[in-house]
């Protein structure tokens, strides 16, 4: 099921151009148009789910996450990478179609209190660097 008003559904259906790096029957991966790192790829299911809590079938979730390894290998992210799934308003999700960010191509420090926003508690207590 797709949503005619959703930009990621349109990308999934090939209706608007994108910098595609991977595609199969169920999902598509493309470069983020505002990359935060040298490698910044988004993996989306072609079907529309608002976010990870929108009853995404386990098989679809599993498939999307299994593609992470494929993309990481394809992009040469041998020294590591970060995946990120912003979910809902508290996480500042801007496109309401479930997607996995893959970020890599350089060292990323752990997020600090400032990055987590004004409501963050002292994140340093969770991380012993
Ligand atoms: P999020 O804030 O987690 O919802 O992330 C949405 C991401 O989608 C942002 O990083 C945007 O830069 C990216 N984005 C939005 N529209 C497009 C598009 N048409 N092509 C590629 N990336 C996009």
mmCIF file with all atom_site columns, C-alpha atoms and ligand atoms in Angstrom:
data_model
loop_
_atom_site.group_PDB
_atom_site.id
_atom_site.type_symbol
_atom_site.label_atom_id
_atom_site.label_alt_id
_atom_site.label_comp_id
_atom_site.label_asym_id
_atom_site.label_entity_id
_atom_site.label_seq_id
_atom_site.pdbx_PDB_ins_code
_atom_site.Cartn_x
_atom_site.Cartn_y
_atom_site.Cartn_z
_atom_site.occupancy
_atom_site.B_iso_or_equiv
_atom_site.pdbx_formal_charge
_atom_site.auth_seq_id
_atom_site.auth_comp_id
_atom_site.auth_asym_id
_atom_site.auth_atom_id
_atom_site.pdbx_PDB_model_num
ATOM   1   C CA  . UNK A 1 1   ? 0.000  0.000  0.000   1.00 0.00 ? 1   UNK A CA  1
ATOM   2   C CA  . UNK A 1 2   ? 1.394  3.404  -0.930  1.00 0.00 ? 2   UNK A CA  1
ATOM   3   C CA  . UNK A 1 3   ? 0.357  6.959  -0.046  1.00 0.00 ? 3   UNK A CA  1
ATOM   4   C CA  . UNK A 1 4   ? -0.038 9.240  -3.090  1.00 0.00 ? 4   UNK A CA  1
ATOM   5   C CA  . UNK A 1 5   ? 1.004  12.244 -1.003  1.00 0.00 ? 5   UNK A CA  1
ATOM   6   C CA  . UNK A 1 6   ? 4.207  10.678 0.324   1.00 0.00 ? 6   UNK A CA  1
ATOM   7   C CA  . UNK A 1 7   ? 7.478  11.689 -1.307  1.00 0.00 ? 7   UNK A CA  1
ATOM   8   C CA  . UNK A 1 8   ? 9.227  8.443  -0.316  1.00 0.00 ? 8   UNK A CA  1
ATOM   9   C CA  . UNK A 1 9   ? 6.362  6.407  -1.814  1.00 0.00 ? 9   UNK A CA  1
ATOM   10  C CA  . UNK A 1 10  ? 6.946  8.333  -5.044  1.00 0.00 ? 10  UNK A CA  1
ATOM   11  C CA  . UNK A 1 11  ? 10.658 7.540  -4.882  1.00 0.00 ? 11  UNK A CA  1
ATOM   12  C CA  . UNK A 1 12  ? 9.850  3.876  -4.215  1.00 0.00 ? 12  UNK A CA  1
ATOM   13  C CA  . UNK A 1 13  ? 7.559  3.794  -7.242  1.00 0.00 ? 13  UNK A CA  1
ATOM   14  C CA  . UNK A 1 14  ? 10.169 5.466  -9.459  1.00 0.00 ? 14  UNK A CA  1
ATOM   15  C CA  . UNK A 1 15  ? 7.905  8.464  -10.000 1.00 0.00 ? 15  UNK A CA  1
ATOM   16  C CA  . UNK A 1 16  ? 10.485 11.030 -8.963  1.00 0.00 ? 16  UNK A CA  1
ATOM   17  C CA  . UNK A 1 17  ? 14.206 10.840 -9.650  1.00 0.00 ? 17  UNK A CA  1
ATOM   18  C CA  . UNK A 1 18  ? 16.628 9.918  -6.927  1.00 0.00 ? 18  UNK A CA  1
ATOM   19  C CA  . UNK A 1 19  ? 20.228 8.879  -6.512  1.00 0.00 ? 19  UNK A CA  1
ATOM   20  C CA  . UNK A 1 20  ? 19.461 5.175  -6.133  1.00 0.00 ? 20  UNK A CA  1
ATOM   21  C CA  . UNK A 1 21  ? 22.119 2.810  -4.792  1.00 0.00 ? 21  UNK A CA  1
ATOM   22  C CA  . UNK A 1 22  ? 20.054 -0.379 -4.377  1.00 0.00 ? 22  UNK A CA  1
ATOM   23  C CA  . UNK A 1 23  ? 16.615 -1.744 -5.229  1.00 0.00 ? 23  UNK A CA  1
ATOM   24  C CA  . UNK A 1 24  ? 14.716 -5.005 -4.953  1.00 0.00 ? 24  UNK A CA  1
ATOM   25  C CA  . UNK A 1 25  ? 11.012 -5.939 -4.962  1.00 0.00 ? 25  UNK A CA  1
ATOM   26  C CA  . UNK A 1 26  ? 10.449 -4.771 -1.410  1.00 0.00 ? 26  UNK A CA  1
ATOM   27  C CA  . UNK A 1 27  ? 12.755 -1.832 -0.748  1.00 0.00 ? 27  UNK A CA  1
ATOM   28  C CA  . UNK A 1 28  ? 14.906 0.845  -2.289  1.00 0.00 ? 28  UNK A CA  1
ATOM   29  C CA  . UNK A 1 29  ? 17.986 2.669  -1.019  1.00 0.00 ? 29  UNK A CA  1
ATOM   30  C CA  . UNK A 1 30  ? 19.061 6.107  -2.185  1.00 0.00 ? 30  UNK A CA  1
ATOM   31  C CA  . UNK A 1 31  ? 21.413 8.894  -1.166  1.00 0.00 ? 31  UNK A CA  1
ATOM   32  C CA  . UNK A 1 32  ? 20.080 11.494 1.256   1.00 0.00 ? 32  UNK A CA  1
ATOM   33  C CA  . UNK A 1 33  ? 19.737 14.836 -0.535  1.00 0.00 ? 33  UNK A CA  1
ATOM   34  C CA  . UNK A 1 34  ? 21.251 16.650 2.483   1.00 0.00 ? 34  UNK A CA  1
ATOM   35  C CA  . UNK A 1 35  ? 24.044 14.288 3.503   1.00 0.00 ? 35  UNK A CA  1
ATOM   36  C CA  . UNK A 1 36  ? 25.328 14.555 7.061   1.00 0.00 ? 36  UNK A CA  1
ATOM   37  C CA  . UNK A 1 37  ? 28.342 12.346 6.328   1.00 0.00 ? 37  UNK A CA  1
ATOM   38  C CA  . UNK A 1 38  ? 30.359 11.412 3.201   1.00 0.00 ? 38  UNK A CA  1
ATOM   39  C CA  . UNK A 1 39  ? 28.070 8.378  2.967   1.00 0.00 ? 39  UNK A CA  1
ATOM   40  C CA  . UNK A 1 40  ? 24.443 8.990  3.865   1.00 0.00 ? 40  UNK A CA  1
ATOM   41  C CA  . UNK A 1 41  ? 21.986 6.484  2.443   1.00 0.00 ? 41  UNK A CA  1
ATOM   42  C CA  . UNK A 1 42  ? 18.316 5.929  3.267   1.00 0.00 ? 42  UNK A CA  1
ATOM   43  C CA  . UNK A 1 43  ? 16.656 2.512  3.039   1.00 0.00 ? 43  UNK A CA  1
ATOM   44  C CA  . UNK A 1 44  ? 12.876 2.516  2.688   1.00 0.00 ? 44  UNK A CA  1
ATOM   45  C CA  . UNK A 1 45  ? 10.238 -0.159 2.153   1.00 0.00 ? 45  UNK A CA  1
ATOM   46  C CA  . UNK A 1 46  ? 8.248  0.495  -1.023  1.00 0.00 ? 46  UNK A CA  1
ATOM   47  C CA  . UNK A 1 47  ? 5.019  0.104  0.945   1.00 0.00 ? 47  UNK A CA  1
ATOM   48  C CA  . UNK A 1 48  ? 4.001  3.026  3.113   1.00 0.00 ? 48  UNK A CA  1
ATOM   49  C CA  . UNK A 1 49  ? 4.434  2.861  6.877   1.00 0.00 ? 49  UNK A CA  1
ATOM   50  C CA  . UNK A 1 50  ? 4.436  6.086  8.862   1.00 0.00 ? 50  UNK A CA  1
ATOM   51  C CA  . UNK A 1 51  ? 7.216  4.909  11.124  1.00 0.00 ? 51  UNK A CA  1
ATOM   52  C CA  . UNK A 1 52  ? 8.567  1.758  12.768  1.00 0.00 ? 52  UNK A CA  1
ATOM   53  C CA  . UNK A 1 53  ? 5.521  1.617  15.090  1.00 0.00 ? 53  UNK A CA  1
ATOM   54  C CA  . UNK A 1 54  ? 3.038  1.545  12.170  1.00 0.00 ? 54  UNK A CA  1
ATOM   55  C CA  . UNK A 1 55  ? 2.580  -2.253 12.201  1.00 0.00 ? 55  UNK A CA  1
ATOM   56  C CA  . UNK A 1 56  ? 5.405  -2.838 9.756   1.00 0.00 ? 56  UNK A CA  1
ATOM   57  C CA  . UNK A 1 57  ? 5.397  -6.593 9.074   1.00 0.00 ? 57  UNK A CA  1
ATOM   58  C CA  . UNK A 1 58  ? 8.331  -8.299 10.752  1.00 0.00 ? 58  UNK A CA  1
ATOM   59  C CA  . UNK A 1 59  ? 9.449  -9.689 7.392   1.00 0.00 ? 59  UNK A CA  1
ATOM   60  C CA  . UNK A 1 60  ? 9.569  -6.177 5.917   1.00 0.00 ? 60  UNK A CA  1
ATOM   61  C CA  . UNK A 1 61  ? 11.469 -4.817 8.896   1.00 0.00 ? 61  UNK A CA  1
ATOM   62  C CA  . UNK A 1 62  ? 13.862 -7.747 8.773   1.00 0.00 ? 62  UNK A CA  1
ATOM   63  C CA  . UNK A 1 63  ? 14.381 -7.319 5.067   1.00 0.00 ? 63  UNK A CA  1
ATOM   64  C CA  . UNK A 1 64  ? 15.100 -3.573 5.325   1.00 0.00 ? 64  UNK A CA  1
ATOM   65  C CA  . UNK A 1 65  ? 17.593 -4.156 8.135   1.00 0.00 ? 65  UNK A CA  1
ATOM   66  C CA  . UNK A 1 66  ? 19.228 -7.016 6.242   1.00 0.00 ? 66  UNK A CA  1
ATOM   67  C CA  . UNK A 1 67  ? 19.873 -4.621 3.356   1.00 0.00 ? 67  UNK A CA  1
ATOM   68  C CA  . UNK A 1 68  ? 21.985 -2.459 5.714   1.00 0.00 ? 68  UNK A CA  1
ATOM   69  C CA  . UNK A 1 69  ? 24.869 -4.932 5.389   1.00 0.00 ? 69  UNK A CA  1
ATOM   70  C CA  . UNK A 1 70  ? 24.570 -4.970 1.606   1.00 0.00 ? 70  UNK A CA  1
ATOM   71  C CA  . UNK A 1 71  ? 24.735 -1.178 1.426   1.00 0.00 ? 71  UNK A CA  1
ATOM   72  C CA  . UNK A 1 72  ? 27.602 -0.981 3.927   1.00 0.00 ? 72  UNK A CA  1
ATOM   73  C CA  . UNK A 1 73  ? 29.629 -3.423 1.814   1.00 0.00 ? 73  UNK A CA  1
ATOM   74  C CA  . UNK A 1 74  ? 28.700 -1.699 -1.416  1.00 0.00 ? 74  UNK A CA  1
ATOM   75  C CA  . UNK A 1 75  ? 29.724 1.694  0.013   1.00 0.00 ? 75  UNK A CA  1
ATOM   76  C CA  . UNK A 1 76  ? 32.968 0.322  1.438   1.00 0.00 ? 76  UNK A CA  1
ATOM   77  C CA  . UNK A 1 77  ? 32.122 1.176  5.045   1.00 0.00 ? 77  UNK A CA  1
ATOM   78  C CA  . UNK A 1 78  ? 34.674 -1.300 6.391   1.00 0.00 ? 78  UNK A CA  1
ATOM   79  C CA  . UNK A 1 79  ? 35.578 0.830  9.400   1.00 0.00 ? 79  UNK A CA  1
ATOM   80  C CA  . UNK A 1 80  ? 32.020 1.062  10.702  1.00 0.00 ? 80  UNK A CA  1
ATOM   81  C CA  . UNK A 1 81  ? 28.908 3.114  10.285  1.00 0.00 ? 81  UNK A CA  1
ATOM   82  C CA  . UNK A 1 82  ? 25.865 4.301  12.188  1.00 0.00 ? 82  UNK A CA  1
ATOM   83  C CA  . UNK A 1 83  ? 22.224 3.470  11.545  1.00 0.00 ? 83  UNK A CA  1
ATOM   84  C CA  . UNK A 1 84  ? 19.475 5.754  12.732  1.00 0.00 ? 84  UNK A CA  1
ATOM   85  C CA  . UNK A 1 85  ? 15.670 5.470  12.681  1.00 0.00 ? 85  UNK A CA  1
ATOM   86  C CA  . UNK A 1 86  ? 14.030 8.738  13.692  1.00 0.00 ? 86  UNK A CA  1
ATOM   87  C CA  . UNK A 1 87  ? 10.520 7.956  14.936  1.00 0.00 ? 87  UNK A CA  1
ATOM   88  C CA  . UNK A 1 88  ? 7.862  10.584 15.507  1.00 0.00 ? 88  UNK A CA  1
ATOM   89  C CA  . UNK A 1 89  ? 7.999  14.176 16.582  1.00 0.00 ? 89  UNK A CA  1
ATOM   90  C CA  . UNK A 1 90  ? 10.211 13.748 19.641  1.00 0.00 ? 90  UNK A CA  1
ATOM   91  C CA  . UNK A 1 91  ? 12.885 12.356 17.335  1.00 0.00 ? 91  UNK A CA  1
ATOM   92  C CA  . UNK A 1 92  ? 12.318 15.109 14.734  1.00 0.00 ? 92  UNK A CA  1
ATOM   93  C CA  . UNK A 1 93  ? 11.250 12.627 12.052  1.00 0.00 ? 93  UNK A CA  1
ATOM   94  C CA  . UNK A 1 94  ? 10.692 14.857 9.034   1.00 0.00 ? 94  UNK A CA  1
ATOM   95  C CA  . UNK A 1 95  ? 9.486  12.357 6.411   1.00 0.00 ? 95  UNK A CA  1
ATOM   96  C CA  . UNK A 1 96  ? 6.651  10.221 7.726   1.00 0.00 ? 96  UNK A CA  1
ATOM   97  C CA  . UNK A 1 97  ? 7.588  7.058  5.844   1.00 0.00 ? 97  UNK A CA  1
ATOM   98  C CA  . UNK A 1 98  ? 9.678  4.537  7.782   1.00 0.00 ? 98  UNK A CA  1
ATOM   99  C CA  . UNK A 1 99  ? 13.320 4.758  6.777   1.00 0.00 ? 99  UNK A CA  1
ATOM   100 C CA  . UNK A 1 100 ? 16.731 3.702  8.013   1.00 0.00 ? 100 UNK A CA  1
ATOM   101 C CA  . UNK A 1 101 ? 19.606 6.180  7.768   1.00 0.00 ? 101 UNK A CA  1
ATOM   102 C CA  . UNK A 1 102 ? 23.060 4.691  7.134   1.00 0.00 ? 102 UNK A CA  1
ATOM   103 C CA  . UNK A 1 103 ? 25.789 7.183  8.003   1.00 0.00 ? 103 UNK A CA  1
ATOM   104 C CA  . UNK A 1 104 ? 29.463 6.589  7.458   1.00 0.00 ? 104 UNK A CA  1
ATOM   105 C CA  . UNK A 1 105 ? 32.676 7.475  5.726   1.00 0.00 ? 105 UNK A CA  1
ATOM   106 C CA  . UNK A 1 106 ? 34.386 9.004  8.751   1.00 0.00 ? 106 UNK A CA  1
ATOM   107 C CA  . UNK A 1 107 ? 34.481 8.960  12.528  1.00 0.00 ? 107 UNK A CA  1
ATOM   108 C CA  . UNK A 1 108 ? 31.305 10.094 14.287  1.00 0.00 ? 108 UNK A CA  1
ATOM   109 C CA  . UNK A 1 109 ? 31.622 11.122 17.925  1.00 0.00 ? 109 UNK A CA  1
ATOM   110 C CA  . UNK A 1 110 ? 28.980 9.868  20.285  1.00 0.00 ? 110 UNK A CA  1
ATOM   111 C CA  . UNK A 1 111 ? 26.110 12.341 20.586  1.00 0.00 ? 111 UNK A CA  1
ATOM   112 C CA  . UNK A 1 112 ? 26.443 14.687 23.561  1.00 0.00 ? 112 UNK A CA  1
ATOM   113 C CA  . UNK A 1 113 ? 23.845 16.497 25.634  1.00 0.00 ? 113 UNK A CA  1
ATOM   114 C CA  . UNK A 1 114 ? 23.704 19.385 23.186  1.00 0.00 ? 114 UNK A CA  1
ATOM   115 C CA  . UNK A 1 115 ? 22.955 17.044 20.286  1.00 0.00 ? 115 UNK A CA  1
ATOM   116 C CA  . UNK A 1 116 ? 20.139 15.365 22.203  1.00 0.00 ? 116 UNK A CA  1
ATOM   117 C CA  . UNK A 1 117 ? 18.360 18.667 22.816  1.00 0.00 ? 117 UNK A CA  1
ATOM   118 C CA  . UNK A 1 118 ? 17.160 20.712 25.736  1.00 0.00 ? 118 UNK A CA  1
ATOM   119 C CA  . UNK A 1 119 ? 15.451 17.806 27.512  1.00 0.00 ? 119 UNK A CA  1
ATOM   120 C CA  . UNK A 1 120 ? 18.538 15.612 27.533  1.00 0.00 ? 120 UNK A CA  1
ATOM   121 C CA  . UNK A 1 121 ? 19.814 14.340 30.814  1.00 0.00 ? 121 UNK A CA  1
ATOM   122 C CA  . UNK A 1 122 ? 23.525 13.974 31.338  1.00 0.00 ? 122 UNK A CA  1
ATOM   123 C CA  . UNK A 1 123 ? 24.371 11.562 28.549  1.00 0.00 ? 123 UNK A CA  1
ATOM   124 C CA  . UNK A 1 124 ? 27.928 11.188 29.772  1.00 0.00 ? 124 UNK A CA  1
ATOM   125 C CA  . UNK A 1 125 ? 26.689 8.937  32.554  1.00 0.00 ? 125 UNK A CA  1
ATOM   126 C CA  . UNK A 1 126 ? 25.557 6.419  29.908  1.00 0.00 ? 126 UNK A CA  1
ATOM   127 C CA  . UNK A 1 127 ? 28.811 6.431  28.034  1.00 0.00 ? 127 UNK A CA  1
ATOM   128 C CA  . UNK A 1 128 ? 32.202 5.749  29.462  1.00 0.00 ? 128 UNK A CA  1
ATOM   129 C CA  . UNK A 1 129 ? 34.387 6.768  26.556  1.00 0.00 ? 129 UNK A CA  1
HETATM 130 P P1  . LIG B 2 .   ? 14.146 12.099 8.990   1.00 0.00 ? 1   LIG B P1  1
HETATM 131 O O1  . LIG B 2 .   ? 14.404 13.452 9.565   1.00 0.00 ? 1   LIG B O1  1
HETATM 132 O O2  . LIG B 2 .   ? 14.719 10.983 9.801   1.00 0.00 ? 1   LIG B O2  1
HETATM 133 O O3  . LIG B 2 .   ? 12.692 11.927 8.652   1.00 0.00 ? 1   LIG B O3  1
HETATM 134 O O4  . LIG B 2 .   ? 14.969 12.051 7.631   1.00 0.00 ? 1   LIG B O4  1
HETATM 135 C C1  . LIG B 2 .   ? 14.457 12.361 6.383   1.00 0.00 ? 1   LIG B C1  1
HETATM 136 C C2  . LIG B 2 .   ? 15.634 12.517 5.464   1.00 0.00 ? 1   LIG B C2  1
HETATM 137 O O5  . LIG B 2 .   ? 15.156 12.477 4.139   1.00 0.00 ? 1   LIG B O5  1
HETATM 138 C C3  . LIG B 2 .   ? 16.390 13.832 5.627   1.00 0.00 ? 1   LIG B C3  1
HETATM 139 O O6  . LIG B 2 .   ? 17.742 13.546 5.958   1.00 0.00 ? 1   LIG B O6  1
HETATM 140 C C4  . LIG B 2 .   ? 16.257 14.487 4.246   1.00 0.00 ? 1   LIG B C4  1
HETATM 141 O O7  . LIG B 2 .   ? 17.435 15.141 3.867   1.00 0.00 ? 1   LIG B O7  1
HETATM 142 C C5  . LIG B 2 .   ? 15.945 13.310 3.354   1.00 0.00 ? 1   LIG B C5  1
HETATM 143 N N1  . LIG B 2 .   ? 15.161 13.587 2.161   1.00 0.00 ? 1   LIG B N1  1
HETATM 144 C C6  . LIG B 2 .   ? 13.965 14.220 2.097   1.00 0.00 ? 1   LIG B C6  1
HETATM 145 N N2  . LIG B 2 .   ? 13.523 14.255 0.826   1.00 0.00 ? 1   LIG B N2  1
HETATM 146 C C7  . LIG B 2 .   ? 14.457 13.607 0.084   1.00 0.00 ? 1   LIG B C7  1
HETATM 147 C C8  . LIG B 2 .   ? 14.570 13.300 -1.315  1.00 0.00 ? 1   LIG B C8  1
HETATM 148 N N3  . LIG B 2 .   ? 13.640 13.669 -2.203  1.00 0.00 ? 1   LIG B N3  1
HETATM 149 N N4  . LIG B 2 .   ? 15.678 12.643 -1.732  1.00 0.00 ? 1   LIG B N4  1
HETATM 150 C C9  . LIG B 2 .   ? 16.633 12.272 -0.850  1.00 0.00 ? 1   LIG B C9  1
HETATM 151 N N5  . LIG B 2 .   ? 16.574 12.526 0.471   1.00 0.00 ? 1   LIG B N5  1
HETATM 152 C C10 . LIG B 2 .   ? 15.508 13.183 0.938   1.00 0.00 ? 1   LIG B C10 1
#
